[in-house]
Short mmCIF file of C-alpha atoms and ligand atoms in Angstrom, two decimals:
data_model
loop_
_atom_site.label_atom_id
_atom_site.label_comp_id
_atom_site.label_asym_id
_atom_site.label_seq_id
_atom_site.Cartn_x
_atom_site.Cartn_y
_atom_site.Cartn_z
CA UNK A 1 28.83 32.14 57.47
CA UNK A 2 32.42 32.19 56.20
CA UNK A 3 34.74 29.23 55.78
CA UNK A 4 38.34 30.35 56.17
CA UNK A 5 41.31 28.10 55.45
CA UNK A 6 44.16 30.61 55.61
CA UNK A 7 45.86 31.41 58.93
CA UNK A 8 46.69 34.99 57.95
CA UNK A 9 43.14 35.73 56.75
CA UNK A 10 41.74 34.28 59.98
CA UNK A 11 44.12 36.37 62.05
CA UNK A 12 43.20 39.56 60.16
CA UNK A 13 39.46 38.90 60.60
CA UNK A 14 39.84 38.35 64.32
CA UNK A 15 42.01 41.45 64.81
CA UNK A 16 39.31 43.52 63.06
CA UNK A 17 36.57 41.95 65.18
CA UNK A 18 38.46 42.71 68.39
CA UNK A 19 39.18 46.30 67.31
CA UNK A 20 35.46 46.74 66.62
CA UNK A 21 34.85 45.72 70.27
CA UNK A 22 33.34 42.35 69.43
CA UNK A 23 33.70 39.34 71.71
CA UNK A 24 34.89 36.05 70.22
CA UNK A 25 34.15 32.51 71.31
CA UNK A 26 35.89 29.44 69.91
CA UNK A 27 34.76 25.81 69.75
CA UNK A 28 37.76 23.71 68.70
CA UNK A 29 36.90 20.35 67.05
CA UNK A 30 38.17 17.76 64.63
CA UNK A 31 34.85 17.92 62.77
CA UNK A 32 32.39 15.16 61.85
CA UNK A 33 30.04 16.99 64.17
CA UNK A 34 27.47 15.32 66.38
CA UNK A 35 25.03 16.57 68.98
CA UNK A 36 27.82 16.81 71.60
CA UNK A 37 29.70 19.32 69.44
CA UNK A 38 26.44 21.18 68.79
CA UNK A 39 25.85 21.59 72.53
CA UNK A 40 29.24 23.34 72.74
CA UNK A 41 28.29 25.62 69.83
CA UNK A 42 24.99 26.45 71.50
CA UNK A 43 26.83 27.54 74.65
CA UNK A 44 29.46 29.44 72.66
CA UNK A 45 26.74 31.27 70.73
CA UNK A 46 25.33 32.70 73.97
CA UNK A 47 28.69 34.03 75.07
CA UNK A 48 29.94 36.17 72.22
CA UNK A 49 29.38 38.35 69.17
CA UNK A 50 31.53 36.23 66.86
CA UNK A 51 31.28 32.43 67.13
CA UNK A 52 34.17 30.53 65.56
CA UNK A 53 34.16 26.77 64.97
CA UNK A 54 37.55 25.29 64.16
CA UNK A 55 37.68 22.00 62.27
CA UNK A 56 41.12 20.50 62.06
CA UNK A 57 42.13 16.85 62.30
CA UNK A 58 45.40 17.61 64.02
CA UNK A 59 48.15 15.21 62.92
CA UNK A 60 50.44 15.96 65.87
CA UNK A 61 48.00 14.51 68.41
CA UNK A 62 47.80 11.11 66.69
CA UNK A 63 50.41 8.47 67.40
CA UNK A 64 51.86 6.05 64.88
CA UNK A 65 49.34 3.37 63.97
CA UNK A 66 46.40 5.47 65.23
CA UNK A 67 43.45 6.47 63.07
CA UNK A 68 44.60 9.81 61.61
CA UNK A 69 44.05 8.68 58.00
CA UNK A 70 40.73 6.98 58.72
CA UNK A 71 39.33 9.69 60.99
CA UNK A 72 35.86 10.58 59.59
CA UNK A 73 35.65 13.89 57.73
CA UNK A 74 32.59 15.63 56.21
CA UNK A 75 33.03 19.37 55.85
CA UNK A 76 29.83 19.76 53.82
CA UNK A 77 27.63 18.22 56.50
CA UNK A 78 29.55 20.06 59.25
CA UNK A 79 28.97 23.38 57.46
CA UNK A 80 25.23 22.77 57.38
CA UNK A 81 25.15 22.01 61.10
CA UNK A 82 27.34 25.04 61.82
CA UNK A 83 25.07 27.34 59.82
CA UNK A 84 22.04 26.07 61.75
CA UNK A 85 23.84 26.70 65.06
CA UNK A 86 24.61 30.32 64.15
CA UNK A 87 28.36 29.90 63.65
CA UNK A 88 29.90 33.00 62.05
CA UNK A 89 33.18 31.52 60.87
CA UNK A 90 34.46 28.00 60.32
CA UNK A 91 38.24 27.92 60.48
CA UNK A 92 39.34 24.81 58.58
CA UNK A 93 43.05 25.08 57.77
CA UNK A 94 45.09 22.56 55.77
CA UNK A 95 47.96 20.82 57.58
CA UNK A 96 50.46 22.91 55.63
CA UNK A 97 48.91 26.11 57.04
CA UNK A 98 49.23 24.93 60.64
CA UNK A 99 52.52 23.07 60.29
CA UNK A 100 54.52 24.62 57.44
CA UNK A 101 57.97 23.36 56.55
CA UNK A 102 60.58 23.96 59.27
CA UNK A 103 57.86 23.92 61.95
CA UNK A 104 59.67 23.25 65.26
CA UNK A 105 57.69 24.53 68.26
CA UNK A 106 55.61 22.42 70.67
CA UNK A 107 53.84 23.01 73.97
CA UNK A 108 54.33 20.45 76.74
CA UNK A 109 52.30 20.38 79.94
CA UNK A 110 54.02 18.24 82.56
CA UNK A 111 52.59 16.04 85.32
CA UNK A 112 48.89 15.64 84.57
CA UNK A 113 49.70 14.48 81.04
CA UNK A 114 51.68 11.47 82.32
CA UNK A 115 48.67 9.35 83.34
CA UNK A 116 45.47 7.98 81.74
CA UNK A 117 45.32 8.89 78.00
CA UNK A 118 48.75 10.49 78.27
CA UNK A 119 50.25 7.16 79.32
CA UNK A 120 48.42 5.19 76.61
CA UNK A 121 49.02 7.75 73.87
CA UNK A 122 52.52 9.20 74.27
CA UNK A 123 52.79 12.64 72.67
CA UNK A 124 49.02 13.02 72.39
CA UNK A 125 48.69 15.96 74.78
CA UNK A 126 51.77 17.65 73.36
CA UNK A 127 49.93 17.68 70.03
CA UNK A 128 46.69 18.86 71.65
CA UNK A 129 48.38 21.67 73.61
CA UNK A 130 50.34 22.79 70.59
CA UNK A 131 47.32 23.01 68.31
CA UNK A 132 45.10 24.64 70.94
CA UNK A 133 47.82 27.24 71.66
CA UNK A 134 48.09 27.95 67.96
CA UNK A 135 44.31 28.29 67.62
CA UNK A 136 44.23 30.66 70.61
CA UNK A 137 47.01 32.77 69.08
CA UNK A 138 45.37 32.89 65.67
CA UNK A 139 41.82 33.53 66.88
CA UNK A 140 42.44 35.25 70.25
CA UNK A 141 39.06 34.18 71.63
CA UNK A 142 37.64 35.62 74.85
CA UNK A 143 36.24 32.18 75.65
CA UNK A 144 36.69 28.63 74.38
CA UNK A 145 34.24 25.79 74.92
CA UNK A 146 35.28 22.16 75.49
CA UNK A 147 33.48 18.96 76.53
CA UNK A 148 33.94 16.95 79.73
CA UNK A 149 33.91 13.92 77.44
CA UNK A 150 37.67 14.48 77.16
CA UNK A 151 38.07 15.06 80.89
CA UNK A 152 41.86 14.91 80.98
CA UNK A 153 42.16 17.13 77.92
CA UNK A 154 40.05 19.80 79.61
CA UNK A 155 42.18 19.59 82.78
CA UNK A 156 45.37 19.87 80.70
CA UNK A 157 44.06 22.88 78.78
CA UNK A 158 43.02 24.63 81.99
CA UNK A 159 46.53 24.01 83.37
CA UNK A 160 48.16 25.32 80.17
CA UNK A 161 46.07 28.50 79.92
CA UNK A 162 46.69 29.24 83.58
CA UNK A 163 50.44 28.51 83.43
CA UNK A 164 51.00 30.48 80.22
CA UNK A 165 48.72 33.38 81.24
CA UNK A 166 46.52 32.99 78.21
CA UNK A 167 43.69 35.53 78.44
CA UNK A 168 40.90 33.12 77.56
CA UNK A 169 38.07 31.72 79.66
CA UNK A 170 37.86 27.93 79.41
CA UNK A 171 34.36 26.52 79.64
CA UNK A 172 33.64 22.80 80.15
CA UNK A 173 30.27 21.24 79.33
CA UNK A 174 28.65 17.89 80.26
CA UNK A 175 28.94 14.77 78.13
CA UNK A 176 26.19 14.47 75.55
CA UNK A 177 24.91 10.89 75.29
CA UNK A 178 22.83 8.76 72.98
CA UNK A 179 19.44 7.74 74.44
CA UNK A 180 20.91 4.42 75.60
CA UNK A 181 23.82 6.09 77.40
CA UNK A 182 26.70 5.78 74.91
CA UNK A 183 28.77 8.98 74.97
CA UNK A 184 28.58 10.61 71.55
CA UNK A 185 31.84 10.48 69.62
CA UNK A 186 32.87 10.90 66.00
CA UNK A 187 34.59 7.53 66.38
CA UNK A 188 31.28 5.73 67.10
CA UNK A 189 30.85 5.37 63.30
CA UNK A 190 33.65 2.78 63.37
CA UNK A 191 31.42 0.38 65.37
CA UNK A 192 29.37 -2.36 63.73
CA UNK A 193 25.97 -3.24 65.22
CA UNK A 194 27.31 -5.83 67.61
CA UNK A 195 30.16 -3.58 68.76
CA UNK A 196 27.74 -0.66 69.16
CA UNK A 197 25.77 -2.80 71.60
CA UNK A 198 28.90 -3.89 73.48
CA UNK A 199 30.09 -0.27 73.67
CA UNK A 200 27.33 0.34 76.19
CA UNK A 201 29.58 -1.37 78.73
CA UNK A 202 31.37 1.98 79.29
CA UNK A 203 28.32 3.98 80.40
CA UNK A 204 26.94 0.92 82.18
CA UNK A 205 30.20 0.68 84.16
CA UNK A 206 29.79 4.27 85.22
CA UNK A 207 26.21 3.57 86.34
CA UNK A 208 27.35 0.43 88.16
CA UNK A 209 30.11 2.32 89.96
CA UNK A 210 27.68 5.01 91.07
CA UNK A 211 25.31 2.36 92.37
CA UNK A 212 28.09 0.68 94.34
CA UNK A 213 29.06 4.03 95.85
CA UNK A 214 25.43 4.85 96.66
CA UNK A 215 25.13 1.51 98.43
CA UNK A 216 28.10 2.32 100.67
CA UNK A 217 31.14 0.94 98.80
CA UNK A 218 33.98 3.44 98.91
CA UNK A 219 37.05 1.29 98.23
CA UNK A 220 38.28 2.26 94.73
CA UNK A 221 40.07 -1.07 94.21
CA UNK A 222 36.87 -3.03 94.93
CA UNK A 223 34.81 -0.86 92.59
CA UNK A 224 37.37 -1.11 89.79
CA UNK A 225 37.69 -4.86 90.14
CA UNK A 226 33.88 -5.23 89.87
CA UNK A 227 33.85 -3.15 86.69
CA UNK A 228 36.78 -5.06 85.18
CA UNK A 229 34.90 -8.33 85.64
CA UNK A 230 31.85 -6.97 83.78
CA UNK A 231 33.86 -5.46 80.94
CA UNK A 232 36.00 -8.55 80.44
CA UNK A 233 32.85 -10.56 79.79
CA UNK A 234 32.27 -8.62 76.57
CA UNK A 235 33.89 -10.45 73.68
CA UNK A 236 34.90 -7.29 71.79
CA UNK A 237 36.09 -5.29 74.83
CA UNK A 238 39.71 -4.79 75.84
CA UNK A 239 40.43 -2.47 78.76
CA UNK A 240 43.03 0.24 78.23
CA UNK A 241 42.50 1.79 81.67
CA UNK A 242 39.89 2.11 84.41
CA UNK A 243 40.83 4.50 87.18
CA UNK A 244 39.24 6.54 89.91
CA UNK A 245 41.04 9.87 90.15
CA UNK A 246 40.82 13.21 91.90
CA UNK A 247 39.07 15.62 89.54
CA UNK A 248 41.82 18.29 89.73
CA UNK A 249 45.11 16.41 90.15
CA UNK A 250 44.03 13.29 88.21
CA UNK A 251 45.91 11.26 90.79
CA UNK A 252 44.57 7.80 91.68
CA UNK A 253 42.43 7.67 94.80
CA UNK A 254 42.09 4.84 97.28
CA UNK A 255 38.72 5.92 98.69
CA UNK A 256 35.84 7.59 96.90
CA UNK A 257 34.97 11.16 97.88
CA UNK A 258 33.15 14.13 96.33
CA UNK A 259 36.13 14.79 94.01
CA UNK A 260 36.24 11.26 92.58
CA UNK A 261 35.93 10.80 88.84
CA UNK A 262 35.81 7.41 87.19
CA UNK A 263 37.71 7.46 83.90
CA UNK A 264 37.64 4.61 81.41
CA UNK A 265 39.25 3.87 78.08
CA UNK A 266 38.15 0.62 76.48
CA UNK A 267 38.79 -0.78 73.03
CA UNK A 268 35.67 -2.18 71.41
CA UNK A 269 37.15 -4.14 68.55
CA UNK A 270 39.73 -1.73 67.15
CA UNK A 271 37.90 1.39 68.31
CA UNK A 272 39.18 3.06 71.44
CA UNK A 273 36.34 4.69 73.38
CA UNK A 274 36.53 6.87 76.48
CA UNK A 275 33.99 7.86 79.10
CA UNK A 276 34.01 9.38 82.57
CA UNK A 277 31.86 10.79 85.31
CA UNK A 278 31.77 11.86 88.93
CA UNK A 279 30.90 9.08 91.36
CA UNK A 280 29.28 10.97 94.18
CA UNK A 281 27.64 14.03 92.64
CA UNK A 282 26.13 11.97 89.82
CA UNK A 283 26.76 14.41 86.99
CA UNK A 284 28.98 14.20 83.94
P1 AMP B 301 36.69 16.25 68.95
O1 AMP B 301 36.10 16.73 67.66
O2 AMP B 301 36.39 14.83 69.26
O3 AMP B 301 38.13 16.64 69.09
O4 AMP B 301 35.94 17.05 70.10
C1 AMP B 301 35.85 18.45 70.09
C2 AMP B 301 35.24 18.92 71.37
O5 AMP B 301 33.94 18.34 71.52
C3 AMP B 301 36.05 18.51 72.61
O6 AMP B 301 36.05 19.57 73.53
C4 AMP B 301 35.27 17.33 73.13
O7 AMP B 301 35.42 17.12 74.52
C5 AMP B 301 33.85 17.74 72.79
N1 AMP B 301 32.98 16.56 72.73
C6 AMP B 301 33.19 15.42 72.02
N2 AMP B 301 32.21 14.54 72.27
C7 AMP B 301 31.36 15.13 73.15
C8 AMP B 301 30.16 14.73 73.81
N3 AMP B 301 29.62 13.53 73.61
N4 AMP B 301 29.57 15.60 74.65
C9 AMP B 301 30.12 16.82 74.87
N5 AMP B 301 31.24 17.26 74.29
C10 AMP B 301 31.86 16.43 73.44
#
């Protein structure tokens, strides 16, 4: 396995691989890998000759006062996991490689970036779309694997690749959870024991919403108000948003149907956690 930090070296390697007729799959991450990331690598491995894992804590997708500096990093541990998963190349560029002086170009997807995390984190998706476009240009993968954990991000990336005619297949995989239901996230390390326990309120809300729907409740406002009551009882929890949206447009719904996705962002202490899931089909 190679670790490459230079954009031009990465580009050369990928051009050679393509000319040799090899297929390339990319799993873009910010590192500090957990089992959720590994499930994406496992899928990527099946789909290509050359599996690339990118690890880059992208400064342009963090807002002021967010956790860019504190974001957990452990390239040594990540490399061991990557090796075990059969990754061929880790692309781990420095900021100066991705955003050299005079850098001035950004990718903006309109509409579906205005709501949910886009509303709470202005500029976040501009940063995401810019870095993912750059990774696609540098690596030119045939496929790229993302997690449903970041449901809106996946929808935005699908929109971007379609709108900009990017020749890459976007694959979305289910949320990988801890045994007690907490969605795996690199940010879970920020939680102390008490907060870790209270963080279960996200996945429990999803389960509660599904139960309400199964028992015949279809009014989104009623479901959301029930969940808000439960979450507000947790001392460490502060709701950023709870919404029931159409899976494709991400527009709020009034009544639950087969396209309904519950999306939540809740601060547990200072840590902002997200979760989501379909309400009728019962899968992540
Ligand atoms: P991140 O390193 O947090 O930027 O995530 C990199 C990729 O891993 C994104 O496509 C995420 O959606 C995906 N991911 C993060 N957590 C999980 C999880 N628990 N299950 C599945 N995929 C995940």
